[in-house]
Short mmCIF file of C-alpha atoms in Angstrom, two decimals:
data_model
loop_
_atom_site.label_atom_id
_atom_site.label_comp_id
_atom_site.label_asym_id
_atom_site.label_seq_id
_atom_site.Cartn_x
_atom_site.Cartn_y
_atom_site.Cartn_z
CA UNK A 24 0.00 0.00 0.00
CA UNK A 25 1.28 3.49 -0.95
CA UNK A 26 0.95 6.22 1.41
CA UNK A 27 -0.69 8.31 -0.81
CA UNK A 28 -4.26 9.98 0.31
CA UNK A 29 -7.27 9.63 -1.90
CA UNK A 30 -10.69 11.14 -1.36
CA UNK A 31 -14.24 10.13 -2.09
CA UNK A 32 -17.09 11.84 -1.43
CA UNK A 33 -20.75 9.99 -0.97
CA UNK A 34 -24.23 10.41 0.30
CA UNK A 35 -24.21 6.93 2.30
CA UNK A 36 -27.85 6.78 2.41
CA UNK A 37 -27.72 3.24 0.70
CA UNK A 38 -24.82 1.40 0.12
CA UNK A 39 -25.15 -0.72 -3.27
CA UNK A 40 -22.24 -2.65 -5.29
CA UNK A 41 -21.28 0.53 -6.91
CA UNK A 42 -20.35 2.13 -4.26
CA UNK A 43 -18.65 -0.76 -2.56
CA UNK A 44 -16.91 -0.89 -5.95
CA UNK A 45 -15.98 2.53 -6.12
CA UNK A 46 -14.62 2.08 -2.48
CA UNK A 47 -12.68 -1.44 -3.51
CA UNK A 48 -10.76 0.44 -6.23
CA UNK A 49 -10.02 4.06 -4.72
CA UNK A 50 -7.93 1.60 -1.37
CA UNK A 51 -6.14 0.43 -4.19
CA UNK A 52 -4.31 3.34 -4.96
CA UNK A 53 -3.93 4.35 -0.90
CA UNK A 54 -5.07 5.66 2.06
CA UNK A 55 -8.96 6.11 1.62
CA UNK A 56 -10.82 9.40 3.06
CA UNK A 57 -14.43 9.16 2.46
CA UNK A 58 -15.90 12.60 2.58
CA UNK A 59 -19.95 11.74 4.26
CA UNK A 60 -21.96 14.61 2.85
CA UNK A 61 -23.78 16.08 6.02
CA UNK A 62 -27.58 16.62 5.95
CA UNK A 63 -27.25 20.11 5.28
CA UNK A 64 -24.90 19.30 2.24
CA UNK A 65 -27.57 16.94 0.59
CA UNK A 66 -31.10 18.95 1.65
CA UNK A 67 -30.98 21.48 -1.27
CA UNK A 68 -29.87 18.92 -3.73
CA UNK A 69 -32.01 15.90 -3.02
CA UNK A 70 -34.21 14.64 -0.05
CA UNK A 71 -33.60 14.35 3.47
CA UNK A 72 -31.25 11.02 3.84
CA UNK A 73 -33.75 8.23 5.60
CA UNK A 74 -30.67 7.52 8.06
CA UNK A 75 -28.69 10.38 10.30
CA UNK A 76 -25.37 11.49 9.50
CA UNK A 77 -24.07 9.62 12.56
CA UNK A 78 -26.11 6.49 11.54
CA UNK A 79 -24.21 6.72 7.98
CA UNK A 80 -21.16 7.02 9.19
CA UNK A 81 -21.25 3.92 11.42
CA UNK A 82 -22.25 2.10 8.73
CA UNK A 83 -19.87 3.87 6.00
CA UNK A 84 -16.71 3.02 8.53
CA UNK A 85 -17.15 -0.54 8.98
CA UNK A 86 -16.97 -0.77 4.99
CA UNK A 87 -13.21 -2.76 4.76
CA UNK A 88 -11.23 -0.47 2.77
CA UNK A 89 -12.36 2.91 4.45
CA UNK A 90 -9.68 4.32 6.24
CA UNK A 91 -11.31 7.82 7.56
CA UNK A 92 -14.51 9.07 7.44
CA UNK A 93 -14.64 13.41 7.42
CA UNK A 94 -17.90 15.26 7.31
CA UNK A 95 -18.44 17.19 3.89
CA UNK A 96 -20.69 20.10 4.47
CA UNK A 97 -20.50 21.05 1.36
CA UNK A 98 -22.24 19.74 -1.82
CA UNK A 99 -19.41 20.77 -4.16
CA UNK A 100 -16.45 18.63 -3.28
CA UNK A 101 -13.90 21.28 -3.97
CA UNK A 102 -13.79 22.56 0.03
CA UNK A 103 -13.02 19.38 1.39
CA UNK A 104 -10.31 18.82 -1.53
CA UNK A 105 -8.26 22.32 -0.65
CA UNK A 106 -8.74 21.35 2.89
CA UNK A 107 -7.03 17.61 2.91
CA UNK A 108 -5.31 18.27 -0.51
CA UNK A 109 -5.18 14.36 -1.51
CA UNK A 110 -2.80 13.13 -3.79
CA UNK A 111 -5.77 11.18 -5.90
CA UNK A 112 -9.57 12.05 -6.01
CA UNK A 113 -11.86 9.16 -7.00
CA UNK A 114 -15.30 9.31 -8.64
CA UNK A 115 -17.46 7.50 -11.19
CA UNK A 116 -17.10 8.19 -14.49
CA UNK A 117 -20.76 9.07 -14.69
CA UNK A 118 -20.66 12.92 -13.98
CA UNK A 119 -18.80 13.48 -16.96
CA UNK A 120 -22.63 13.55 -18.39
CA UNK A 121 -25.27 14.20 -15.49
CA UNK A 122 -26.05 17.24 -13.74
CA UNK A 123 -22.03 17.05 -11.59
CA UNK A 124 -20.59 17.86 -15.13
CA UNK A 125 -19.81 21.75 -13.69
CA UNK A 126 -18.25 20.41 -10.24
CA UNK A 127 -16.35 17.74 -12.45
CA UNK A 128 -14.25 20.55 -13.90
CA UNK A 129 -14.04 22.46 -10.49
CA UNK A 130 -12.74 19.20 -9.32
CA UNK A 131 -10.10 19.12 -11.74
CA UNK A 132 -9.00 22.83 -11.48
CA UNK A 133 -8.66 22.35 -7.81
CA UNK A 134 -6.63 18.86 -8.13
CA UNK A 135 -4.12 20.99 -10.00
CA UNK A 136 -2.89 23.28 -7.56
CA UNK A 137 -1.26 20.64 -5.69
CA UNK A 138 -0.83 18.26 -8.44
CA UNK A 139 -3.33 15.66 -7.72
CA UNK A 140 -4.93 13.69 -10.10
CA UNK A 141 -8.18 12.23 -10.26
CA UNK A 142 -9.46 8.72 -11.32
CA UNK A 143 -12.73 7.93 -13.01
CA UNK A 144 -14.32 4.63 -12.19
CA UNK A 145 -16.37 3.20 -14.87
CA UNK A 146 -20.22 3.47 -13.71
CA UNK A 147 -21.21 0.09 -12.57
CA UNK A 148 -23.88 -0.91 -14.72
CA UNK A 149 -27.26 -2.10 -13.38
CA UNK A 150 -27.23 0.20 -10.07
CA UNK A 151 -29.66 3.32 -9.99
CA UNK A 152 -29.27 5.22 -7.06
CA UNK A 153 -31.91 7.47 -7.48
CA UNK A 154 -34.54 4.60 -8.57
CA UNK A 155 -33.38 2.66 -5.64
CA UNK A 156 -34.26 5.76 -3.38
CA UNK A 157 -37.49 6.43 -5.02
CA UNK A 158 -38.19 2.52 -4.36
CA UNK A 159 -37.43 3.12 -1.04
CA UNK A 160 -40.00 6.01 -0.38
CA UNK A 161 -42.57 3.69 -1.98
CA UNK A 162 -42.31 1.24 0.74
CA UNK A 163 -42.29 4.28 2.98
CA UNK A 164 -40.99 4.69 6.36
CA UNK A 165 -41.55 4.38 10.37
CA UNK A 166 -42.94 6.80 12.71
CA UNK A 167 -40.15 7.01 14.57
CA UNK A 168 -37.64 7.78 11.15
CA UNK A 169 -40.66 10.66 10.23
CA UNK A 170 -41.60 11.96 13.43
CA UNK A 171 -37.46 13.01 13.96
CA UNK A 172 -37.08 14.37 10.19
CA UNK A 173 -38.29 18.00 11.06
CA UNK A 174 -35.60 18.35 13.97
CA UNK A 175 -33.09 16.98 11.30
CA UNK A 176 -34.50 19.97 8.57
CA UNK A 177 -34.31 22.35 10.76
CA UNK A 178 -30.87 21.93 11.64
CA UNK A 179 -29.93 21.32 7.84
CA UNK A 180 -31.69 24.09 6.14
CA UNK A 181 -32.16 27.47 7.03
CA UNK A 182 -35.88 27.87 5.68
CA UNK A 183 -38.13 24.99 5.45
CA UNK A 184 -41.18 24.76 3.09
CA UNK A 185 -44.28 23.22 4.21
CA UNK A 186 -47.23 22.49 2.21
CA UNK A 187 -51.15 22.06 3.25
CA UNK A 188 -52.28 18.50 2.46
CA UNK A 189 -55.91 17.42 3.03
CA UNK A 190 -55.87 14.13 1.11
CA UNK A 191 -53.83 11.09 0.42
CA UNK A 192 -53.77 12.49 -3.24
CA UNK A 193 -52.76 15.84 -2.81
CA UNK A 194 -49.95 14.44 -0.02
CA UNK A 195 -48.52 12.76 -2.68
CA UNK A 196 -47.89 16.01 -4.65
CA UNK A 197 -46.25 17.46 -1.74
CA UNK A 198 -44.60 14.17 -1.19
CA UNK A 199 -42.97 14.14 -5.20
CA UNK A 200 -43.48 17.89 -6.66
CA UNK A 201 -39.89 19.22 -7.06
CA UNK A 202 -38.16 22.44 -9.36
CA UNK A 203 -34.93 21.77 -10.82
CA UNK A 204 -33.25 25.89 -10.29
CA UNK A 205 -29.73 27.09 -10.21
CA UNK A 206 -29.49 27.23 -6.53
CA UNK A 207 -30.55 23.87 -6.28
CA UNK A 208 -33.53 21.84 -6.48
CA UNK A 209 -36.81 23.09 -4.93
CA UNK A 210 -39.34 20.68 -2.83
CA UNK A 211 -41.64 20.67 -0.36
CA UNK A 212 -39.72 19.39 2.93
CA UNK A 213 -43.15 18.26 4.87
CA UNK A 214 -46.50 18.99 5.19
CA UNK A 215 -49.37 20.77 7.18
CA UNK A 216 -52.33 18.78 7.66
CA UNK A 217 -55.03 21.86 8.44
CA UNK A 218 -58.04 22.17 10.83
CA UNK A 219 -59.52 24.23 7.91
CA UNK A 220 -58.95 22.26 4.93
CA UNK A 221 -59.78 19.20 6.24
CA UNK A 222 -62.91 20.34 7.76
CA UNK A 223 -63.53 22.10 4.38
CA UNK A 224 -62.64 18.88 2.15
CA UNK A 225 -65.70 16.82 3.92
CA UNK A 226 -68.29 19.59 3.56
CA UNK A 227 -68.27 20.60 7.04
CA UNK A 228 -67.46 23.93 8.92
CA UNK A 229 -63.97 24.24 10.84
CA UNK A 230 -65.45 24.14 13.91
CA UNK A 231 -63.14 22.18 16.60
CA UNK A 232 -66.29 20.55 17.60
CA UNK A 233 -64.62 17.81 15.18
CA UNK A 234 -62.50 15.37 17.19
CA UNK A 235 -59.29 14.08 17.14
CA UNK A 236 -60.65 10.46 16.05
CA UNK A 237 -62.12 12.14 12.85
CA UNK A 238 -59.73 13.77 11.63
CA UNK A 239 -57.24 10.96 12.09
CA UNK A 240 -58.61 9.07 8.98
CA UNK A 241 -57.57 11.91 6.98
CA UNK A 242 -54.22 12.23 8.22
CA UNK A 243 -53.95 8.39 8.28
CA UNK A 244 -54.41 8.39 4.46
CA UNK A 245 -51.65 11.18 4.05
CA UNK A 246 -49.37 8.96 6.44
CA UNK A 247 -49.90 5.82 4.23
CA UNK A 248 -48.67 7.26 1.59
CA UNK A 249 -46.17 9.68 2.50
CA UNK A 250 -42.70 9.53 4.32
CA UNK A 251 -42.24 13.44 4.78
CA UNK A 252 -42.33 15.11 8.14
CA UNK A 253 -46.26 16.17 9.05
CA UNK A 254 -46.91 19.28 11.14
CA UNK A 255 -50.99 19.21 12.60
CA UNK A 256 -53.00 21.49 13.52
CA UNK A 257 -54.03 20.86 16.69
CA UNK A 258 -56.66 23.95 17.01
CA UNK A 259 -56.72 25.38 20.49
CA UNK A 260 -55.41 21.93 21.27
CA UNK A 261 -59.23 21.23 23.95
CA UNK A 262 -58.49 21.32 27.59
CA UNK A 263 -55.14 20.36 28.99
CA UNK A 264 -56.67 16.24 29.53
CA UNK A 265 -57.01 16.45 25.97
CA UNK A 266 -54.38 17.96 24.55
CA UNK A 267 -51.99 15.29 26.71
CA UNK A 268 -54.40 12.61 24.38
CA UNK A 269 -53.59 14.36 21.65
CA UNK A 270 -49.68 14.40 22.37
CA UNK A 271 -49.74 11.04 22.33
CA UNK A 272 -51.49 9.75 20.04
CA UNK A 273 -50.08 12.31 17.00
CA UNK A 274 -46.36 11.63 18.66
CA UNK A 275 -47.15 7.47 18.52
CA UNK A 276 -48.52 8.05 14.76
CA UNK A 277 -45.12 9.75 13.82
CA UNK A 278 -46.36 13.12 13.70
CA UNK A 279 -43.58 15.68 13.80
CA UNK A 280 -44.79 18.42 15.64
CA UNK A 281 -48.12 19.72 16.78
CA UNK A 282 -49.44 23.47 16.91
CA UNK A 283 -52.09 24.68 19.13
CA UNK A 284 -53.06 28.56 19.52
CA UNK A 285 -53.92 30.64 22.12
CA UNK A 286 -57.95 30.85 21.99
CA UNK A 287 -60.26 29.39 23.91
CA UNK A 288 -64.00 28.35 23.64
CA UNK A 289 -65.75 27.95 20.39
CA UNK A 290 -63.64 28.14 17.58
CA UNK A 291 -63.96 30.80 14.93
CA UNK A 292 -61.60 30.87 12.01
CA UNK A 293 -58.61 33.77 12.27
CA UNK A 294 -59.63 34.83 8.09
CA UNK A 295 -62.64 36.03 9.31
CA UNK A 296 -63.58 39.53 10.55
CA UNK A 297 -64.05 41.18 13.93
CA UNK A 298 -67.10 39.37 14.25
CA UNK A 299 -65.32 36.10 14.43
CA UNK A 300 -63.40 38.22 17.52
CA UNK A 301 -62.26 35.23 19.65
CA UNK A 302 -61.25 35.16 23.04
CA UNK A 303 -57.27 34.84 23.84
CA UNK A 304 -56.70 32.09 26.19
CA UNK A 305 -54.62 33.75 29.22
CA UNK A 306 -50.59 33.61 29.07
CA UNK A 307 -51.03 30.94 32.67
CA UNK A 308 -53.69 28.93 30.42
CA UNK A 309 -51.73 28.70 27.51
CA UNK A 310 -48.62 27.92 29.32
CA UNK A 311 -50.13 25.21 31.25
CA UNK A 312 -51.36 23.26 28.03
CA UNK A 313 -48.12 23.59 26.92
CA UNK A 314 -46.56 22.06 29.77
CA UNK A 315 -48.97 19.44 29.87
CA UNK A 316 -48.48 18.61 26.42
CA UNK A 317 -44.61 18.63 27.34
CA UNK A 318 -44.67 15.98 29.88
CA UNK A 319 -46.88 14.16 28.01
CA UNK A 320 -44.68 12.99 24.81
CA UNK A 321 -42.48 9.85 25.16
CA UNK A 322 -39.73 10.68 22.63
CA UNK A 323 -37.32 13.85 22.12
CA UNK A 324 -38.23 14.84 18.56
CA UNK A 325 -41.88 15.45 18.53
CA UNK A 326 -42.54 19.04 18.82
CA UNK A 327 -44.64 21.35 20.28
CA UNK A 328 -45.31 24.76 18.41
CA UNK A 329 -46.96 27.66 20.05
CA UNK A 330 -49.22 29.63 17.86
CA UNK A 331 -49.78 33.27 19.24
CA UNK A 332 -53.02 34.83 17.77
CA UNK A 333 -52.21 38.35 19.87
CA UNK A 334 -51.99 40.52 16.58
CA UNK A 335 -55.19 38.64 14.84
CA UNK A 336 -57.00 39.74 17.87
CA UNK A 337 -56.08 43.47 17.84
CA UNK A 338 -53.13 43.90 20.19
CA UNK A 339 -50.00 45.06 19.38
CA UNK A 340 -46.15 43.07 19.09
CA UNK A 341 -45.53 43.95 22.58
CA UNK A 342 -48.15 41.86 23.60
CA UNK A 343 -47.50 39.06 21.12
CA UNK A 344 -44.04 39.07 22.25
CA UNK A 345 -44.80 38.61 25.63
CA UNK A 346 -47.06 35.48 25.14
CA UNK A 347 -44.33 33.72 23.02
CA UNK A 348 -41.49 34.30 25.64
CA UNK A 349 -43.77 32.90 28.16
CA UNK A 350 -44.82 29.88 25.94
CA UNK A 351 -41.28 29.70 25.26
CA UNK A 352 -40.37 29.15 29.34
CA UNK A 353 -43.09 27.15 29.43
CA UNK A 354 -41.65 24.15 27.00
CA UNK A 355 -42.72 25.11 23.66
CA UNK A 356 -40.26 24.08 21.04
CA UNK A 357 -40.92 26.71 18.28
CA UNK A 358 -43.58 29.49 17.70
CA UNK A 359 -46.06 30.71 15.01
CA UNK A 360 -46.73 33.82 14.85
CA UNK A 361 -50.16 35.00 12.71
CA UNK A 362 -51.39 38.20 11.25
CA UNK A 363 -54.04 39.67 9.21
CA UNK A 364 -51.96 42.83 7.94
CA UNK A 365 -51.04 42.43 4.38
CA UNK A 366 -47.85 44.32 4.75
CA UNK A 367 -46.16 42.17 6.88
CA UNK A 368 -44.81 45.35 9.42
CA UNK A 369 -46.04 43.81 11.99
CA UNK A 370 -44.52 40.34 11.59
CA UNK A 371 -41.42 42.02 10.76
CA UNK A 372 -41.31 43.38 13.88
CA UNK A 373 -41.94 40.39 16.15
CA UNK A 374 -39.73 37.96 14.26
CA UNK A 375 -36.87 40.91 15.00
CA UNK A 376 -37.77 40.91 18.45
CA UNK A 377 -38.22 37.54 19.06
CA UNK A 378 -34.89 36.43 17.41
CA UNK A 379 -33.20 39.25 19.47
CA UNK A 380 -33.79 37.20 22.47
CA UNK A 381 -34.14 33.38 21.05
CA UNK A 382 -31.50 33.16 18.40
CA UNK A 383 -32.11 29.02 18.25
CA UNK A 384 -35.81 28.56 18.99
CA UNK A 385 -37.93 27.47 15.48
CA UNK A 386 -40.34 30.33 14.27
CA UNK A 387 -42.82 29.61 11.72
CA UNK A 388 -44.88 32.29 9.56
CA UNK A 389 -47.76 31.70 7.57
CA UNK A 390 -47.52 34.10 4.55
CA UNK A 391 -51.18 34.13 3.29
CA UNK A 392 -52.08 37.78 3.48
CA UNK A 393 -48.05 39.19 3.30
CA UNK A 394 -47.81 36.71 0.06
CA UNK A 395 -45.79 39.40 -1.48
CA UNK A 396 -42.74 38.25 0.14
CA UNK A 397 -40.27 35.11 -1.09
CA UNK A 398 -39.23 32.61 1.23
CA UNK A 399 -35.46 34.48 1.15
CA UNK A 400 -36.66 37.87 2.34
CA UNK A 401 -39.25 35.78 5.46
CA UNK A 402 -35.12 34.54 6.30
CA UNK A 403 -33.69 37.37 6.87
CA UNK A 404 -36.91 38.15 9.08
CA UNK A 405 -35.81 34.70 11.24
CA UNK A 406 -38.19 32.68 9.97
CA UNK A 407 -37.59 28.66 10.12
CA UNK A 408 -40.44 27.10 8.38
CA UNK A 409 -43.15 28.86 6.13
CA UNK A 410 -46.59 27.17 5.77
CA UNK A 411 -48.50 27.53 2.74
CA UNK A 412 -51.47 26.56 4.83
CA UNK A 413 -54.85 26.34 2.62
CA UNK A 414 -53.41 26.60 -1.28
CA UNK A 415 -54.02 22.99 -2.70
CA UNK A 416 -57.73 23.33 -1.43
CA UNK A 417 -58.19 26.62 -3.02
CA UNK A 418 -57.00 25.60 -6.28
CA UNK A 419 -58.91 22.86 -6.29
CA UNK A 420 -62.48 23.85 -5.91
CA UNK A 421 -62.46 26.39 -8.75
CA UNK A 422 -60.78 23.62 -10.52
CA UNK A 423 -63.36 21.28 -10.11
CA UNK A 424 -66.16 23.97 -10.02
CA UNK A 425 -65.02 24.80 -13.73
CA UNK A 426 -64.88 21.37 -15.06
CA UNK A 427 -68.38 20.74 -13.94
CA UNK A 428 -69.89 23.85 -15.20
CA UNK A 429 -68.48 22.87 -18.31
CA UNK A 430 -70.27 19.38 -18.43
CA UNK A 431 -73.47 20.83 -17.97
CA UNK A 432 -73.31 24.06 -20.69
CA UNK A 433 -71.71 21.45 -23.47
CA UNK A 434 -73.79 18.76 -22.24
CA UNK A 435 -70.75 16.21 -23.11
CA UNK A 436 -67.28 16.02 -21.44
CA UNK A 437 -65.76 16.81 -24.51
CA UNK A 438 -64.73 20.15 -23.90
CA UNK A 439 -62.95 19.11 -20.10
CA UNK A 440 -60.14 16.63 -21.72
CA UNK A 441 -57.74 19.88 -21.56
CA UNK A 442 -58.91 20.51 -18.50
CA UNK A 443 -58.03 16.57 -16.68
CA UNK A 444 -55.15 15.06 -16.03
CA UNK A 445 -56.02 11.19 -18.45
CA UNK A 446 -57.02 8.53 -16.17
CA UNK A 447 -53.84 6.39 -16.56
CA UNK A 448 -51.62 9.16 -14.97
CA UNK A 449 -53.39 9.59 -12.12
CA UNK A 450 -53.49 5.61 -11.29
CA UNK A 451 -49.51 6.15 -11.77
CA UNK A 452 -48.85 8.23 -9.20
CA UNK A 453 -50.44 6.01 -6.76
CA UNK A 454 -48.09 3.94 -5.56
CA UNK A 455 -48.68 -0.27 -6.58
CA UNK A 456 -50.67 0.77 -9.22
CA UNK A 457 -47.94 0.93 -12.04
#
């Protein structure tokens, strides 16, 4: 064996032949660093790993051949290569033609400056990484590998994007639906499965009137089909007895997080007007649900979010501010914050005040009236996750509204076809059905 260094860099996720070939041939030439792409490295490129980056480097090495394993927090190899500066970099000779055909050449450039070389493997025929992934998400996935995937995003990513789901269909667009840009690719990292939208999907008013056990068929379907983190909206969350139910029961389910506001009695929708005025649970009320709902869980990663309705109801940031440090100190493991005022100044404010005192804690905004600003600009505010909380139902019903207008004026279907997806695609995206 020569003493020479040589440096690979993988995901880990799944270990297949080729990459136990890859491994076989880059010992060959000496002493081999595998560079284990961190969460945060993979999350704007392709989906959350299934396994931790500690769980992937257990595996990755055990693998004979391996002699050091070093994070890579970087997509782009070129960081970790200027850091070690190996002698020979190994990779398959694949991204001389897929989308790694830029950071091949950035590979080479920086192999220069010290006069390393690199070696391309031949791709080993047969192996699909990326169909053995998607195969993987069609078996799905545990509640306990789901329920900790939000804790994982949020210490990946700066923002994540959540999307409202009300159906076992339109989870599986949130589920799939990606945008190839030059940053990266786009996705949806979980989804929101809304009081509102469910309600709304079945014909029947969001009232919390509807129970837990009701609403759990619906976000059974979007489980069964799904493997991405799911955020519920847990309403006023009841009285603190039934919010500890509640805990449970979402947390057992693989739920990743739970967020309850700060009302009380009879629900009435926030969209509404000052008519729909609801009365704010007190900051001791609040905080003991919280609490409750605290002791309750079993396991680390399930989350409790604290939704404070103080500028809905008319009062001002001070007083928003105040019931979020308090819900804060009482156990709550992120916040929400929700407004009415379409430009924003008033979220602004409170995300700059609350992230002047918790740099760390998770704060989620739900930009449905401030729509006017991107994801990047709600960062800078502090924001961790943004909701798009009722969208897929909206676009729906005038969808479906049209269609069967149409029917009835033409008095045929002809004129619909460009309006419907044909039957055989939809039976492909469920999964089984191919």
């Amino acid at each position: 064996m020569s003493n020479k260094t040589v440096y690979l860099g993988i995901t880990g996720d799944i270990i297949h032949p080729g990459i136990i070939n890859i491994i076989q041939e880059g010992q060959k030439h000496g002493d081999l660093i595998i560079g284990l792409l961190t969460d945060s490295a993979i999350v704007n490129h392709k989906r959350l790993p299934y396994l931790t980056y500690d769980q992937r480097k257990l595996v990755v090495q055990n693998i004979k051949g391996v002699s050091k394993v070093v994070p890579q927090e970087d997509w782009s190899y070129v960081p970790n290569l200027k850091k070690y500066k190996p002698d020979i970099m190994i990779h398959g000779d694949d991204w001389k033609t897929n989308y790694l055909s830029k950071t091949r050449e950035e590979c080479f450039a920086a192999m220069k400056e010290w006069g390393g070389v690199i070696i391309e493997i031949p791709y080993t025929q047969g192996i699909n990484s990326t169909a053995l992934v998607e195969n993987a998400a069609s078996i799905g996935t545990t509640p306990d590998i789901r329920r900790a995937a939000l804790r994982r995003l949020l210490a990946a990513k700066p923002i994540i994007r959540i999307l409202e789901t009300h159906s076992g269909l339109s989870g599986l667009i949130a589920e799939h639906i990606s945008v190839t840009k030059e940053d990266g690719i786009h996705q949806f990292d979980g989804m929101w499965a809304s009081s509102l939208t469910d309600s709304t999907s079945k014909g029947k008013p969001d009232i919390e009137a509807v129970d837990l056990t009701t609403r759990l068929q619906s976000l059974t379907d979007i489980l069964e089909c799904t493997t991405k983190p799911i955020i519920y909206d847990g309403d006023t969350g009841g009285i603190p007895e039934h919010f500890v139910y509640t805990v449970r029961t979402l947390e057992r389910n693989g739920v990743s997080a739970v967020i309850i506001e700060d009302k009380k009695g009879l629900k009435k929708n926030s969209l509404f007007g000052t008519e729909a005025k609801q009365e704010l649970a007190s900051e001791a009320e609040f905080c003991e649900k919280i609490s409750a709902g605290k002791r309750a869980q079993v396991t680390k990663d399930f989350m409790i979010i604290a939704r404070i309705e103080e500028l809905i109801a008319g009062y001002g940031v001070a007083e928003a501010i105040a019931k979020a440090f308090a819900a804060v100190k009482a156990g709550a493991d992120g916040v929400m914050i929700h407004s009415k005022d379409k430009n924003g100044a008033d979220i602004k404010a409170f995300c700059e005040q609350f992230r002047a005192e918790y740099k760390n804690i998770p704060l989620v905004l739900v930009p449905t009236t401030y729509n006017q600003f991107t994801e990047k600009e709600l960062c800078q505010w502090g924001a961790n996750i943004i909701i798009y909380a009722n969208h897929m139902l909206r676009a729906s019903y005038p969808a479906m509204y049209t269609c069967a207008q149409t029917i009835l004026q033409a008095e045929r279907s002809l004129e619909v076809d460009d309006m419907c997806m044909p039957i055989k695609e939809i039976l492909e995206l469920i999964p089984g059905t191919k």
